[in-house]
Amino acid sequence: MHHWLPESISTYGSDIDSVIRLVYYLTLLAFILMEGALLYMIFIGNKKKGERASYFSGNTLKQALWTLIPLGIVIVVDIYIDYRSATTWGMVMTGADEAKIAVRVEGEQFNWHMIYPGPDELIGTADDLSIENVLHVPVNRKVRLTLTSRDVIHSFFVPVLRLKMDCLPGRDLDVWFEATKVGEYEIPCAELCGFGHSGMIGRLIVHSQEDYDLWLEENWPENLTELAENKL
Ligand SMILES: [Cu+2]
């Protein structure tokens, strides 16, 4: 039924999908009921040719109820969706602080700058590493991303992780994820941000722990680590 959703490789992916499914089926039910009523009125409940239509005199309460009852149903359904999705939302929106791995992501027309803090675990020091458009992470480890923008509003979107958050100039927003499958995935910008928006696409590379350790070794040569240590 949900084969059109992309593959999920995120620890909270199935929770997000169950919220999507809940909203989808509620909307589908409303659609069938409304369109069913409409088709019934058009094809079955109508008058025969030449027959006069019936006329009703006004009744304020009855007329108001036609609006108030559907409004009540919408509110109840809305609160139910909020109730069902609150736990998922809470889990996704909190807990970024527990992540041991942190990367700063700065959107800029039309690239993603992935800034790694380096061995000193601090951003803004000599051993930082800035990579264009490629985010390297290990599998099965919690990763914190601090999202921001250098110019206009962008939106950091990793469909397979079910992660999407705006990148706002002048503001840092923390999100987290834990990838469960090694591979290469897309990071499109999901906010129309200018003429090059459609080409603003990064890559997420999920490494096995061994490959990630190798990647770390390659990117932080000994002297750079020492340089950072002297600065501290
Ligand atoms: Cu963008």
PDB file of C-alpha atoms and ligand atoms in Angstrom:
ATOM      1  CA  MET A   1       0.000   0.000   0.000  1.00  0.00           C
ATOM      2  CA  HIS A   2       2.830   2.415   0.787  1.00  0.00           C
ATOM      3  CA  HIS A   3       5.296   1.261  -1.814  1.00  0.00           C
ATOM      4  CA  TRP A   4       5.582   4.848  -3.115  1.00  0.00           C
ATOM      5  CA  LEU A   5       7.299   5.933   0.094  1.00  0.00           C
ATOM      6  CA  PRO A   6      11.085   5.778  -0.192  1.00  0.00           C
ATOM      7  CA  GLU A   7      13.006   3.089   1.664  1.00  0.00           C
ATOM      8  CA  SER A   8      13.402   3.854   5.360  1.00  0.00           C
ATOM      9  CA  ILE A   9      16.876   3.519   6.919  1.00  0.00           C
ATOM     10  CA  SER A  10      16.197   5.530  10.058  1.00  0.00           C
ATOM     11  CA  THR A  11      15.540   4.325  13.599  1.00  0.00           C
ATOM     12  CA  TYR A  12      12.432   6.544  13.787  1.00  0.00           C
ATOM     13  CA  GLY A  13      11.412   6.042  10.132  1.00  0.00           C
ATOM     14  CA  SER A  14       8.625   3.549  10.861  1.00  0.00           C
ATOM     15  CA  ASP A  15       7.139   5.859  13.535  1.00  0.00           C
ATOM     16  CA  ILE A  16       7.007   8.733  11.034  1.00  0.00           C
ATOM     17  CA  ASP A  17       5.507   6.399   8.437  1.00  0.00           C
ATOM     18  CA  SER A  18       2.761   5.319  10.825  1.00  0.00           C
ATOM     19  CA  VAL A  19       1.760   8.990  11.283  1.00  0.00           C
ATOM     20  CA  ILE A  20       1.754   9.452   7.484  1.00  0.00           C
ATOM     21  CA  ARG A  21      -0.385   6.304   7.200  1.00  0.00           C
ATOM     22  CA  LEU A  22      -2.848   7.524   9.858  1.00  0.00           C
ATOM     23  CA  VAL A  23      -3.332  10.891   8.120  1.00  0.00           C
ATOM     24  CA  TYR A  24      -3.518   9.176   4.731  1.00  0.00           C
ATOM     25  CA  TYR A  25      -6.299   6.763   5.732  1.00  0.00           C
ATOM     26  CA  LEU A  26      -8.318   9.446   7.563  1.00  0.00           C
ATOM     27  CA  THR A  27      -8.091  11.678   4.482  1.00  0.00           C
ATOM     28  CA  LEU A  28      -8.995   8.766   2.207  1.00  0.00           C
ATOM     29  CA  LEU A  29     -12.086   8.015   4.328  1.00  0.00           C
ATOM     30  CA  ALA A  30     -13.189  11.682   4.230  1.00  0.00           C
ATOM     31  CA  PHE A  31     -12.625  11.743   0.464  1.00  0.00           C
ATOM     32  CA  ILE A  32     -14.728   8.603  -0.133  1.00  0.00           C
ATOM     33  CA  LEU A  33     -17.591   9.858   2.090  1.00  0.00           C
ATOM     34  CA  MET A  34     -17.664  13.338   0.526  1.00  0.00           C
ATOM     35  CA  GLU A  35     -17.343  12.190  -3.083  1.00  0.00           C
ATOM     36  CA  GLY A  36     -19.857   9.393  -2.412  1.00  0.00           C
ATOM     37  CA  ALA A  37     -22.406  11.930  -1.132  1.00  0.00           C
ATOM     38  CA  LEU A  38     -21.733  14.171  -4.121  1.00  0.00           C
ATOM     39  CA  LEU A  39     -22.145  11.337  -6.669  1.00  0.00           C
ATOM     40  CA  TYR A  40     -25.299  10.138  -4.877  1.00  0.00           C
ATOM     41  CA  MET A  41     -26.838  13.604  -5.160  1.00  0.00           C
ATOM     42  CA  ILE A  42     -25.875  13.929  -8.826  1.00  0.00           C
ATOM     43  CA  PHE A  43     -26.956  10.518 -10.104  1.00  0.00           C
ATOM     44  CA  ILE A  44     -29.432   8.943  -7.658  1.00  0.00           C
ATOM     45  CA  GLY A  45     -31.019  11.590  -5.466  1.00  0.00           C
ATOM     46  CA  ASN A  46     -31.874  13.983  -8.288  1.00  0.00           C
ATOM     47  CA  LYS A  47     -35.340  14.741  -9.613  1.00  0.00           C
ATOM     48  CA  LYS A  48     -36.640  13.324 -12.867  1.00  0.00           C
ATOM     49  CA  LYS A  49     -36.769  15.581 -15.909  1.00  0.00           C
ATOM     50  CA  GLY A  50     -39.681  18.038 -15.809  1.00  0.00           C
ATOM     51  CA  GLU A  51     -40.299  17.526 -12.058  1.00  0.00           C
ATOM     52  CA  ARG A  52     -40.096  20.580  -9.833  1.00  0.00           C
ATOM     53  CA  ALA A  53     -37.356  20.658  -7.215  1.00  0.00           C
ATOM     54  CA  SER A  54     -38.477  20.898  -3.562  1.00  0.00           C
ATOM     55  CA  TYR A  55     -37.943  24.159  -1.732  1.00  0.00           C
ATOM     56  CA  PHE A  56     -37.239  24.571   1.984  1.00  0.00           C
ATOM     57  CA  SER A  57     -37.758  27.686   4.038  1.00  0.00           C
ATOM     58  CA  GLY A  58     -34.769  28.904   6.074  1.00  0.00           C
ATOM     59  CA  ASN A  59     -33.869  27.592   9.535  1.00  0.00           C
ATOM     60  CA  THR A  60     -30.870  29.251  11.169  1.00  0.00           C
ATOM     61  CA  LEU A  61     -30.078  26.419  13.594  1.00  0.00           C
ATOM     62  CA  LYS A  62     -30.253  23.740  10.885  1.00  0.00           C
ATOM     63  CA  GLN A  63     -28.072  25.793   8.576  1.00  0.00           C
ATOM     64  CA  ALA A  64     -25.543  26.429  11.334  1.00  0.00           C
ATOM     65  CA  LEU A  65     -25.460  22.698  12.195  1.00  0.00           C
ATOM     66  CA  TRP A  66     -24.395  21.837   8.649  1.00  0.00           C
ATOM     67  CA  THR A  67     -21.220  23.781   9.400  1.00  0.00           C
ATOM     68  CA  LEU A  68     -20.824  23.085  13.112  1.00  0.00           C
ATOM     69  CA  ILE A  69     -21.079  19.275  12.948  1.00  0.00           C
ATOM     70  CA  PRO A  70     -18.349  18.875  10.274  1.00  0.00           C
ATOM     71  CA  LEU A  71     -16.274  21.424  12.212  1.00  0.00           C
ATOM     72  CA  GLY A  72     -16.645  19.304  15.357  1.00  0.00           C
ATOM     73  CA  ILE A  73     -15.607  16.155  13.429  1.00  0.00           C
ATOM     74  CA  VAL A  74     -12.524  17.930  12.016  1.00  0.00           C
ATOM     75  CA  ILE A  75     -11.485  19.129  15.489  1.00  0.00           C
ATOM     76  CA  VAL A  76     -11.916  15.661  17.050  1.00  0.00           C
ATOM     77  CA  VAL A  77      -9.921  14.012  14.226  1.00  0.00           C
ATOM     78  CA  ASP A  78      -7.261  16.715  14.531  1.00  0.00           C
ATOM     79  CA  ILE A  79      -6.846  16.195  18.266  1.00  0.00           C
ATOM     80  CA  TYR A  80      -6.686  12.422  17.705  1.00  0.00           C
ATOM     81  CA  ILE A  81      -3.865  12.870  15.145  1.00  0.00           C
ATOM     82  CA  ASP A  82      -2.010  15.168  17.586  1.00  0.00           C
ATOM     83  CA  TYR A  83      -2.480  12.617  20.368  1.00  0.00           C
ATOM     84  CA  ARG A  84      -1.267   9.702  18.224  1.00  0.00           C
ATOM     85  CA  SER A  85       1.748  11.600  16.833  1.00  0.00           C
ATOM     86  CA  ALA A  86       2.887  13.428  19.999  1.00  0.00           C
ATOM     87  CA  THR A  87       5.231  10.623  21.114  1.00  0.00           C
ATOM     88  CA  THR A  88       6.860  10.370  17.685  1.00  0.00           C
ATOM     89  CA  TRP A  89       7.206  14.142  17.428  1.00  0.00           C
ATOM     90  CA  GLY A  90       8.720  14.323  20.921  1.00  0.00           C
ATOM     91  CA  MET A  91      11.224  11.588  20.100  1.00  0.00           C
ATOM     92  CA  VAL A  92      12.337  13.237  16.852  1.00  0.00           C
ATOM     93  CA  MET A  93      12.508  16.762  18.227  1.00  0.00           C
ATOM     94  CA  THR A  94      14.406  16.000  21.421  1.00  0.00           C
ATOM     95  CA  GLY A  95      17.451  13.905  22.241  1.00  0.00           C
ATOM     96  CA  ALA A  96      19.925  15.516  19.805  1.00  0.00           C
ATOM     97  CA  ASP A  97      22.191  16.293  22.769  1.00  0.00           C
ATOM     98  CA  GLU A  98      22.876  12.605  23.439  1.00  0.00           C
ATOM     99  CA  ALA A  99      24.627  12.194  20.081  1.00  0.00           C
ATOM    100  CA  LYS A 100      28.403  11.780  20.274  1.00  0.00           C
ATOM    101  CA  ILE A 101      28.910  12.681  16.618  1.00  0.00           C
ATOM    102  CA  ALA A 102      28.091  16.239  15.610  1.00  0.00           C
ATOM    103  CA  VAL A 103      28.210  17.979  12.248  1.00  0.00           C
ATOM    104  CA  ARG A 104      27.284  21.548  11.369  1.00  0.00           C
ATOM    105  CA  VAL A 105      25.370  21.953   8.124  1.00  0.00           C
ATOM    106  CA  GLU A 106      25.279  25.360   6.466  1.00  0.00           C
ATOM    107  CA  GLY A 107      23.074  25.839   3.412  1.00  0.00           C
ATOM    108  CA  GLU A 108      24.246  28.337   0.825  1.00  0.00           C
ATOM    109  CA  GLN A 109      22.907  28.955  -2.691  1.00  0.00           C
ATOM    110  CA  PHE A 110      23.297  26.210  -3.955  1.00  0.00           C
ATOM    111  CA  ASN A 111      25.395  23.908  -1.812  1.00  0.00           C
ATOM    112  CA  TRP A 112      25.457  22.177   1.542  1.00  0.00           C
ATOM    113  CA  HIS A 113      28.573  22.862   3.610  1.00  0.00           C
ATOM    114  CA  MET A 114      29.180  19.978   5.997  1.00  0.00           C
ATOM    115  CA  ILE A 115      31.473  21.176   8.770  1.00  0.00           C
ATOM    116  CA  TYR A 116      33.135  18.556  10.962  1.00  0.00           C
ATOM    117  CA  PRO A 117      34.545  19.643  14.323  1.00  0.00           C
ATOM    118  CA  GLY A 118      37.605  17.393  14.071  1.00  0.00           C
ATOM    119  CA  PRO A 119      39.335  15.538  16.939  1.00  0.00           C
ATOM    120  CA  ASP A 120      38.891  18.448  19.390  1.00  0.00           C
ATOM    121  CA  GLU A 121      35.105  18.148  18.938  1.00  0.00           C
ATOM    122  CA  LEU A 122      34.778  21.942  18.616  1.00  0.00           C
ATOM    123  CA  ILE A 123      33.533  23.845  15.611  1.00  0.00           C
ATOM    124  CA  GLY A 124      35.434  27.013  14.671  1.00  0.00           C
ATOM    125  CA  THR A 125      38.932  25.640  15.397  1.00  0.00           C
ATOM    126  CA  ALA A 126      41.915  24.850  13.163  1.00  0.00           C
ATOM    127  CA  ASP A 127      41.146  21.163  12.768  1.00  0.00           C
ATOM    128  CA  ASP A 128      37.633  21.736  11.384  1.00  0.00           C
ATOM    129  CA  LEU A 129      36.966  20.077   8.072  1.00  0.00           C
ATOM    130  CA  SER A 130      34.473  21.581   5.641  1.00  0.00           C
ATOM    131  CA  ILE A 131      33.190  19.348   2.846  1.00  0.00           C
ATOM    132  CA  GLU A 132      30.892  20.420   0.032  1.00  0.00           C
ATOM    133  CA  ASN A 133      27.704  18.415  -0.302  1.00  0.00           C
ATOM    134  CA  VAL A 134      28.870  15.106   1.153  1.00  0.00           C
ATOM    135  CA  LEU A 135      27.919  14.003   4.649  1.00  0.00           C
ATOM    136  CA  HIS A 136      29.857  11.023   6.037  1.00  0.00           C
ATOM    137  CA  VAL A 137      28.398   9.173   9.015  1.00  0.00           C
ATOM    138  CA  PRO A 138      28.801   5.715  10.588  1.00  0.00           C
ATOM    139  CA  VAL A 139      25.941   3.225  10.607  1.00  0.00           C
ATOM    140  CA  ASN A 140      23.977   2.597  13.848  1.00  0.00           C
ATOM    141  CA  ARG A 141      25.309   5.677  15.619  1.00  0.00           C
ATOM    142  CA  LYS A 142      23.346   8.704  16.705  1.00  0.00           C
ATOM    143  CA  VAL A 143      24.356  11.839  14.786  1.00  0.00           C
ATOM    144  CA  ARG A 144      23.491  15.411  15.693  1.00  0.00           C
ATOM    145  CA  LEU A 145      23.212  18.000  12.937  1.00  0.00           C
ATOM    146  CA  THR A 146      23.151  21.722  13.623  1.00  0.00           C
ATOM    147  CA  LEU A 147      21.339  23.296  10.703  1.00  0.00           C
ATOM    148  CA  THR A 148      21.668  26.875   9.571  1.00  0.00           C
ATOM    149  CA  SER A 149      21.939  28.962   6.407  1.00  0.00           C
ATOM    150  CA  ARG A 150      24.408  31.543   5.065  1.00  0.00           C
ATOM    151  CA  ASP A 151      21.852  33.302   2.894  1.00  0.00           C
ATOM    152  CA  VAL A 152      18.199  32.417   2.256  1.00  0.00           C
ATOM    153  CA  ILE A 153      15.967  29.733   3.767  1.00  0.00           C
ATOM    154  CA  HIS A 154      16.854  26.200   2.660  1.00  0.00           C
ATOM    155  CA  SER A 155      15.401  22.922   3.842  1.00  0.00           C
ATOM    156  CA  PHE A 156      17.594  19.947   4.693  1.00  0.00           C
ATOM    157  CA  PHE A 157      15.793  16.825   3.524  1.00  0.00           C
ATOM    158  CA  VAL A 158      16.901  13.196   3.647  1.00  0.00           C
ATOM    159  CA  PRO A 159      13.892  11.183   2.427  1.00  0.00           C
ATOM    160  CA  VAL A 160      15.305   7.785   3.487  1.00  0.00           C
ATOM    161  CA  LEU A 161      15.849   9.090   7.045  1.00  0.00           C
ATOM    162  CA  ARG A 162      12.389  10.749   7.174  1.00  0.00           C
ATOM    163  CA  LEU A 163      14.268  13.866   8.273  1.00  0.00           C
ATOM    164  CA  LYS A 164      13.375  17.332   7.038  1.00  0.00           C
ATOM    165  CA  MET A 165      14.115  20.643   8.725  1.00  0.00           C
ATOM    166  CA  ASP A 166      14.437  24.222   7.531  1.00  0.00           C
ATOM    167  CA  CYS A 167      17.835  25.908   7.548  1.00  0.00           C
ATOM    168  CA  LEU A 168      17.303  29.495   8.646  1.00  0.00           C
ATOM    169  CA  PRO A 169      19.840  32.316   8.378  1.00  0.00           C
ATOM    170  CA  GLY A 170      20.855  33.538  11.838  1.00  0.00           C
ATOM    171  CA  ARG A 171      19.461  30.526  13.660  1.00  0.00           C
ATOM    172  CA  ASP A 172      20.888  27.148  14.669  1.00  0.00           C
ATOM    173  CA  LEU A 173      18.473  24.218  14.762  1.00  0.00           C
ATOM    174  CA  ASP A 174      19.555  20.861  16.176  1.00  0.00           C
ATOM    175  CA  VAL A 175      18.188  17.617  14.762  1.00  0.00           C
ATOM    176  CA  TRP A 176      19.382  14.034  15.033  1.00  0.00           C
ATOM    177  CA  PHE A 177      19.181  10.705  13.243  1.00  0.00           C
ATOM    178  CA  GLU A 178      20.570   7.207  13.366  1.00  0.00           C
ATOM    179  CA  ALA A 179      21.039   5.453  10.039  1.00  0.00           C
ATOM    180  CA  THR A 180      20.532   1.690  10.051  1.00  0.00           C
ATOM    181  CA  LYS A 181      21.875   0.753   6.626  1.00  0.00           C
ATOM    182  CA  VAL A 182      25.211   1.316   4.887  1.00  0.00           C
ATOM    183  CA  GLY A 183      24.905   3.087   1.521  1.00  0.00           C
ATOM    184  CA  GLU A 184      24.669   6.322  -0.418  1.00  0.00           C
ATOM    185  CA  TYR A 185      21.542   8.480  -0.293  1.00  0.00           C
ATOM    186  CA  GLU A 186      20.307  11.860  -1.558  1.00  0.00           C
ATOM    187  CA  ILE A 187      20.049  15.141   0.367  1.00  0.00           C
ATOM    188  CA  PRO A 188      17.850  17.447  -1.722  1.00  0.00           C
ATOM    189  CA  CYS A 189      17.025  21.010  -0.701  1.00  0.00           C
ATOM    190  CA  ALA A 190      13.278  21.061  -0.046  1.00  0.00           C
ATOM    191  CA  GLU A 191      12.747  24.808  -0.009  1.00  0.00           C
ATOM    192  CA  LEU A 192      12.651  26.788  -3.279  1.00  0.00           C
ATOM    193  CA  CYS A 193      15.747  28.917  -2.705  1.00  0.00           C
ATOM    194  CA  GLY A 194      16.622  30.455  -6.077  1.00  0.00           C
ATOM    195  CA  PHE A 195      17.430  29.594  -9.698  1.00  0.00           C
ATOM    196  CA  GLY A 196      19.803  26.754  -8.780  1.00  0.00           C
ATOM    197  CA  HIS A 197      17.438  25.147  -6.264  1.00  0.00           C
ATOM    198  CA  SER A 198      16.801  22.008  -8.314  1.00  0.00           C
ATOM    199  CA  GLY A 199      20.540  21.319  -8.487  1.00  0.00           C
ATOM    200  CA  MET A 200      21.054  21.750  -4.754  1.00  0.00           C
ATOM    201  CA  ILE A 201      21.544  18.139  -3.868  1.00  0.00           C
ATOM    202  CA  GLY A 202      23.995  16.563  -1.471  1.00  0.00           C
ATOM    203  CA  ARG A 203      24.934  12.985  -0.682  1.00  0.00           C
ATOM    204  CA  LEU A 204      24.701  11.114   2.580  1.00  0.00           C
ATOM    205  CA  ILE A 205      27.261   8.339   2.840  1.00  0.00           C
ATOM    206  CA  VAL A 206      26.549   5.860   5.602  1.00  0.00           C
ATOM    207  CA  HIS A 207      29.743   3.917   6.344  1.00  0.00           C
ATOM    208  CA  SER A 208      30.303   0.795   8.353  1.00  0.00           C
ATOM    209  CA  GLN A 209      32.111   1.651  11.614  1.00  0.00           C
ATOM    210  CA  GLU A 210      35.464   0.367  10.206  1.00  0.00           C
ATOM    211  CA  ASP A 211      35.143   2.444   7.021  1.00  0.00           C
ATOM    212  CA  TYR A 212      34.180   5.477   9.059  1.00  0.00           C
ATOM    213  CA  ASP A 213      37.245   5.086  11.285  1.00  0.00           C
ATOM    214  CA  LEU A 214      39.405   4.849   8.150  1.00  0.00           C
ATOM    215  CA  TRP A 215      37.774   7.975   6.774  1.00  0.00           C
ATOM    216  CA  LEU A 216      38.493   9.807  10.037  1.00  0.00           C
ATOM    217  CA  GLU A 217      42.141   8.735   9.946  1.00  0.00           C
ATOM    218  CA  GLU A 218      42.526   9.941   6.367  1.00  0.00           C
ATOM    219  CA  ASN A 219      40.993  13.321   7.060  1.00  0.00           C
ATOM    220  CA  TRP A 220      42.717  14.324  10.227  1.00  0.00           C
ATOM    221  CA  PRO A 221      46.465  13.833   9.761  1.00  0.00           C
ATOM    222  CA  GLU A 222      48.548  13.809  12.913  1.00  0.00           C
ATOM    223  CA  ASN A 223      49.936  17.351  12.539  1.00  0.00           C
ATOM    224  CA  LEU A 224      46.462  18.870  12.198  1.00  0.00           C
ATOM    225  CA  THR A 225      45.384  17.119  15.399  1.00  0.00           C
ATOM    226  CA  GLU A 226      48.459  18.473  17.203  1.00  0.00           C
ATOM    227  CA  LEU A 227      47.807  21.952  15.869  1.00  0.00           C
ATOM    228  CA  ALA A 228      44.325  21.842  17.336  1.00  0.00           C
ATOM    229  CA  GLU A 229      45.596  20.501  20.652  1.00  0.00           C
ATOM    230  CA  ASN A 230      48.143  23.325  20.959  1.00  0.00           C
ATOM    231  CA  LYS A 231      45.417  25.846  20.410  1.00  0.00           C
ATOM    232  CA  LEU A 232      43.334  24.525  23.277  1.00  0.00           C
TER     233      LEU A 232
HETATM  234 CU    CU B   1      18.272  25.483  -1.095  1.00  0.00          CU
END
